[in-house]
PDB file of C-alpha atoms in Angstrom:
ATOM      1  CA  MET A 166      64.307 119.715 122.236  1.00 48.00           C
ATOM      2  CA  LEU A 167      64.258 116.967 120.898  1.00 51.00           C
ATOM      3  CA  CYS A 168      64.747 118.702 117.311  1.00 54.00           C
ATOM      4  CA  ASP A 169      68.028 120.029 118.664  1.00 59.00           C
ATOM      5  CA  PHE A 170      69.423 116.540 120.002  1.00 59.00           C
ATOM      6  CA  LYS A 171      68.599 115.394 116.294  1.00 72.00           C
ATOM      7  CA  THR A 172      70.775 118.302 115.008  1.00 82.00           C
ATOM      8  CA  VAL A 173      73.234 117.552 117.533  1.00 85.00           C
ATOM      9  CA  LYS A 174      73.386 114.279 116.274  1.00 85.00           C
ATOM     10  CA  GLU A 175      73.388 114.975 112.734  1.00 88.00           C
ATOM     11  CA  LYS A 176      76.280 117.552 113.253  1.00 91.00           C
ATOM     12  CA  GLN A 177      78.341 114.952 114.585  1.00 91.00           C
ATOM     13  CA  LEU A 178      77.656 112.202 111.999  1.00 91.00           C
ATOM     14  CA  VAL A 179      78.404 114.813 109.746  1.00 92.00           C
ATOM     15  CA  TYR A 180      81.773 115.576 111.279  1.00 94.00           C
ATOM     16  CA  LYS A 181      82.809 111.774 111.261  1.00 95.00           C
ATOM     17  CA  LEU A 182      81.618 111.663 107.456  1.00 94.00           C
ATOM     18  CA  PHE A 183      84.383 114.669 107.007  1.00 95.00           C
ATOM     19  CA  LYS A 184      86.712 112.999 109.228  1.00 97.00           C
ATOM     20  CA  PHE A 185      86.537 109.372 107.583  1.00 96.00           C
ATOM     21  CA  CYS A 186      86.786 110.984 104.191  1.00 95.00           C
ATOM     22  CA  ALA A 187      90.001 113.090 105.373  1.00 97.00           C
ATOM     23  CA  THR A 188      91.315 109.655 106.846  1.00 97.00           C
ATOM     24  CA  GLY A 189      90.623 108.249 103.359  1.00 94.00           C
ATOM     25  CA  PHE A 190      92.639 111.106 101.231  1.00 94.00           C
ATOM     26  CA  MET A 191      95.565 109.957 103.727  1.00 96.00           C
ATOM     27  CA  GLY A 192      94.920 106.254 103.039  1.00 94.00           C
ATOM     28  CA  LEU A 193      94.872 107.116  98.949  1.00 92.00           C
ATOM     29  CA  LEU A 194      98.401 108.978  99.837  1.00 95.00           C
ATOM     30  CA  ILE A 195      99.818 106.004 101.448  1.00 96.00           C
ATOM     31  CA  ASP A 196      98.332 103.514  99.242  1.00 92.00           C
ATOM     32  CA  PHE A 197      99.990 105.634  96.231  1.00 91.00           C
ATOM     33  CA  SER A 198     103.144 106.204  98.126  1.00 95.00           C
ATOM     34  CA  ILE A 199     103.781 102.341  98.915  1.00 95.00           C
ATOM     35  CA  THR A 200     102.890 101.123  95.800  1.00 92.00           C
ATOM     36  CA  TRP A 201     105.220 103.645  94.314  1.00 94.00           C
ATOM     37  CA  LEU A 202     108.202 102.479  96.448  1.00 97.00           C
ATOM     38  CA  PHE A 203     107.607  98.671  95.724  1.00 96.00           C
ATOM     39  CA  LYS A 204     107.017  98.850  92.009  1.00 94.00           C
ATOM     40  CA  ASP A 205     109.560 101.647  91.106  1.00 94.00           C
ATOM     41  CA  LEU A 206     112.244 101.644  93.901  1.00 96.00           C
ATOM     42  CA  PHE A 207     112.291  97.987  94.997  1.00 97.00           C
ATOM     43  CA  GLY A 208     111.396  96.728  91.261  1.00 96.00           C
ATOM     44  CA  MET A 209     108.144  94.681  92.978  1.00 94.00           C
ATOM     45  CA  ASP A 210     105.907  93.341  90.279  1.00 91.00           C
ATOM     46  CA  ARG A 211     103.071  96.016  90.068  1.00 89.00           C
ATOM     47  CA  TYR A 212     100.251  94.018  90.824  1.00 87.00           C
ATOM     48  CA  LEU A 213     101.959  92.781  94.034  1.00 94.00           C
ATOM     49  CA  ALA A 214     103.051  96.765  94.705  1.00 91.00           C
ATOM     50  CA  ASN A 215      99.826  97.402  94.183  1.00 87.00           C
ATOM     51  CA  ALA A 216      97.874  94.919  96.558  1.00 91.00           C
ATOM     52  CA  THR A 217     100.672  95.815  99.522  1.00 95.00           C
ATOM     53  CA  GLY A 218      99.423  99.495  99.012  1.00 93.00           C
ATOM     54  CA  PHE A 219      96.259  98.546  99.278  1.00 93.00           C
ATOM     55  CA  VAL A 220      96.894  96.687 102.516  1.00 94.00           C
ATOM     56  CA  ILE A 221      98.970  98.904 104.307  1.00 96.00           C
ATOM     57  CA  ALA A 222      96.725 101.627 103.640  1.00 95.00           C
ATOM     58  CA  ALA A 223      93.598 100.105 104.430  1.00 96.00           C
ATOM     59  CA  SER A 224      95.676  99.415 107.952  1.00 97.00           C
ATOM     60  CA  CYS A 225      96.471 102.569 108.728  1.00 97.00           C
ATOM     61  CA  ASN A 226      93.179 103.663 107.644  1.00 97.00           C
ATOM     62  CA  PHE A 227      91.639 100.942 110.213  1.00 98.00           C
ATOM     63  CA  TYR A 228      93.447 102.614 113.079  1.00 97.00           C
ATOM     64  CA  ILE A 229      93.270 106.232 112.413  1.00 98.00           C
ATOM     65  CA  ASN A 230      89.672 105.781 111.793  1.00 97.00           C
ATOM     66  CA  LYS A 231      89.432 103.743 115.074  1.00 97.00           C
ATOM     67  CA  LYS A 232      91.134 106.399 116.989  1.00 97.00           C
ATOM     68  CA  TRP A 233      90.307 109.711 115.601  1.00 97.00           C
ATOM     69  CA  THR A 234      86.910 109.373 113.339  1.00 96.00           C
ATOM     70  CA  PHE A 235      84.798 106.941 115.410  1.00 95.00           C
ATOM     71  CA  ASN A 236      86.541 107.400 119.125  1.00 94.00           C
ATOM     72  CA  ASP A 237      86.014 103.699 119.573  1.00 95.00           C
ATOM     73  CA  LYS A 238      87.656 102.213 122.766  1.00 93.00           C
ATOM     74  CA  SER A 239      86.679  98.770 122.039  1.00 93.00           C
ATOM     75  CA  LYS A 240      89.293  95.991 122.873  1.00 94.00           C
ATOM     76  CA  GLN A 241      87.921  93.820 120.077  1.00 94.00           C
ATOM     77  CA  VAL A 242      90.657  95.156 117.601  1.00 96.00           C
ATOM     78  CA  ALA A 243      91.299  91.992 115.706  1.00 97.00           C
ATOM     79  CA  LYS A 244      87.297  91.470 114.872  1.00 96.00           C
ATOM     80  CA  GLN A 245      86.870  95.151 113.937  1.00 97.00           C
ATOM     81  CA  TYR A 246      90.077  95.115 111.653  1.00 97.00           C
ATOM     82  CA  PHE A 247      89.048  91.892 109.718  1.00 97.00           C
ATOM     83  CA  SER A 248      85.767  93.751 109.576  1.00 97.00           C
ATOM     84  CA  PHE A 249      86.985  97.051 108.350  1.00 97.00           C
ATOM     85  CA  PHE A 250      89.407  95.147 105.902  1.00 96.00           C
ATOM     86  CA  ALA A 251      86.651  93.593 104.424  1.00 97.00           C
ATOM     87  CA  ILE A 252      84.180  96.169 103.984  1.00 97.00           C
ATOM     88  CA  SER A 253      87.297  97.875 102.425  1.00 95.00           C
ATOM     89  CA  THR A 254      88.017  94.967  99.782  1.00 95.00           C
ATOM     90  CA  VAL A 255      84.269  95.176  98.823  1.00 96.00           C
ATOM     91  CA  GLY A 256      84.412  99.009  98.375  1.00 94.00           C
ATOM     92  CA  LEU A 257      87.472  98.191  96.411  1.00 92.00           C
ATOM     93  CA  VAL A 258      85.301  95.868  93.694  1.00 94.00           C
ATOM     94  CA  LEU A 259      82.396  98.101  93.827  1.00 94.00           C
ATOM     95  CA  ASN A 260      84.675 100.904  93.147  1.00 91.00           C
ATOM     96  CA  THR A 261      85.945  99.028  89.995  1.00 91.00           C
ATOM     97  CA  LEU A 262      82.595  97.847  88.729  1.00 95.00           C
ATOM     98  CA  ILE A 263      81.166 101.337  88.944  1.00 94.00           C
ATOM     99  CA  LEU A 264      84.247 102.475  87.241  1.00 91.00           C
ATOM    100  CA  PHE A 265      83.866  99.912  84.788  1.00 92.00           C
ATOM    101  CA  LEU A 266      79.774 100.709  84.038  1.00 96.00           C
ATOM    102  CA  PHE A 267      80.339 104.772  83.906  1.00 95.00           C
ATOM    103  CA  HIS A 268      83.438 104.301  81.879  1.00 91.00           C
ATOM    104  CA  GLN A 269      83.060 101.293  79.344  1.00 92.00           C
ATOM    105  CA  LYS A 270      79.482 101.157  79.575  1.00 95.00           C
ATOM    106  CA  ILE A 271      78.009 104.899  79.552  1.00 96.00           C
ATOM    107  CA  GLY A 272      80.548 106.408  78.066  1.00 96.00           C
ATOM    108  CA  ILE A 273      81.997 109.062  80.984  1.00 95.00           C
ATOM    109  CA  ALA A 274      85.421 110.014  81.114  1.00 92.00           C
ATOM    110  CA  PHE A 275      87.617 107.921  83.066  1.00 90.00           C
ATOM    111  CA  TYR A 276      89.004 110.225  85.768  1.00 88.00           C
ATOM    112  CA  LEU A 277      85.366 111.758  86.184  1.00 92.00           C
ATOM    113  CA  SER A 278      83.908 108.041  86.284  1.00 90.00           C
ATOM    114  CA  LYS A 279      86.709 107.503  88.923  1.00 87.00           C
ATOM    115  CA  ALA A 280      85.793 110.583  91.087  1.00 89.00           C
ATOM    116  CA  LEU A 281      81.915 109.601  90.805  1.00 92.00           C
ATOM    117  CA  ALA A 282      82.995 105.991  92.112  1.00 91.00           C
ATOM    118  CA  ILE A 283      84.881 107.243  94.697  1.00 90.00           C
ATOM    119  CA  VAL A 284      82.304 109.384  96.239  1.00 91.00           C
ATOM    120  CA  LEU A 285      79.905 106.397  95.872  1.00 93.00           C
ATOM    121  CA  VAL A 286      82.190 103.936  97.364  1.00 93.00           C
ATOM    122  CA  SER A 287      83.064 106.382 100.445  1.00 93.00           C
ATOM    123  CA  VAL A 288      79.214 106.473 101.124  1.00 94.00           C
ATOM    124  CA  TRP A 289      79.262 102.724 100.994  1.00 95.00           C
ATOM    125  CA  ASN A 290      82.731 102.228 103.320  1.00 96.00           C
ATOM    126  CA  PHE A 291      81.538 104.835 105.720  1.00 96.00           C
ATOM    127  CA  SER A 292      77.945 103.505 106.456  1.00 96.00           C
ATOM    128  CA  ALA A 293      79.175 100.137 106.345  1.00 97.00           C
ATOM    129  CA  ASN A 294      82.056 100.955 109.179  1.00 97.00           C
ATOM    130  CA  LEU A 295      79.708 103.101 111.278  1.00 95.00           C
ATOM    131  CA  TRP A 296      77.092 100.522 111.526  1.00 95.00           C
ATOM    132  CA  LEU A 297      79.301  97.127 111.431  1.00 96.00           C
ATOM    133  CA  THR A 298      82.860  97.715 112.243  1.00 97.00           C
ATOM    134  CA  PHE A 299      82.560 100.411 115.068  1.00 95.00           C
ATOM    135  CA  ASN A 300      78.956  99.767 116.053  1.00 83.00           C
ATOM    136  CA  SER A 301      78.403 103.361 116.349  1.00 55.00           C
ATOM    137  CA  LYS A 302      74.628 104.536 117.561  1.00 54.00           C
ATOM    138  CA  THR A 303      75.155 107.907 116.501  1.00 44.00           C
TER     139      THR A 303
END
């Protein structure tokens, strides 16, 4: 019986991870779209446009993950938002470092390095948000 409970919990965790990744993909589309809109359509500086895309995508991802992925009912939205945003920012730094290491130092092709960095950082982002931001017991 205990084994069945663990299996159900593991299935729930995998389902949350799937939803987190799906949300991340939506965030990627939002990030690229906003960056393109501000840079190419409005003529904003590319780095400012990129930062704007990141902030808007991370904000959208926070809301979707809070409501859909983690089904979180906490009223401490501001605290959770800043936790989520800090974790996302650390993830961005980790992504850049891993990309640099794999591509520049090890010599793996750029886009393969980027894909590997995304996978590794997604595990960080999911785990940190599960344990810190949404304080799930799953």
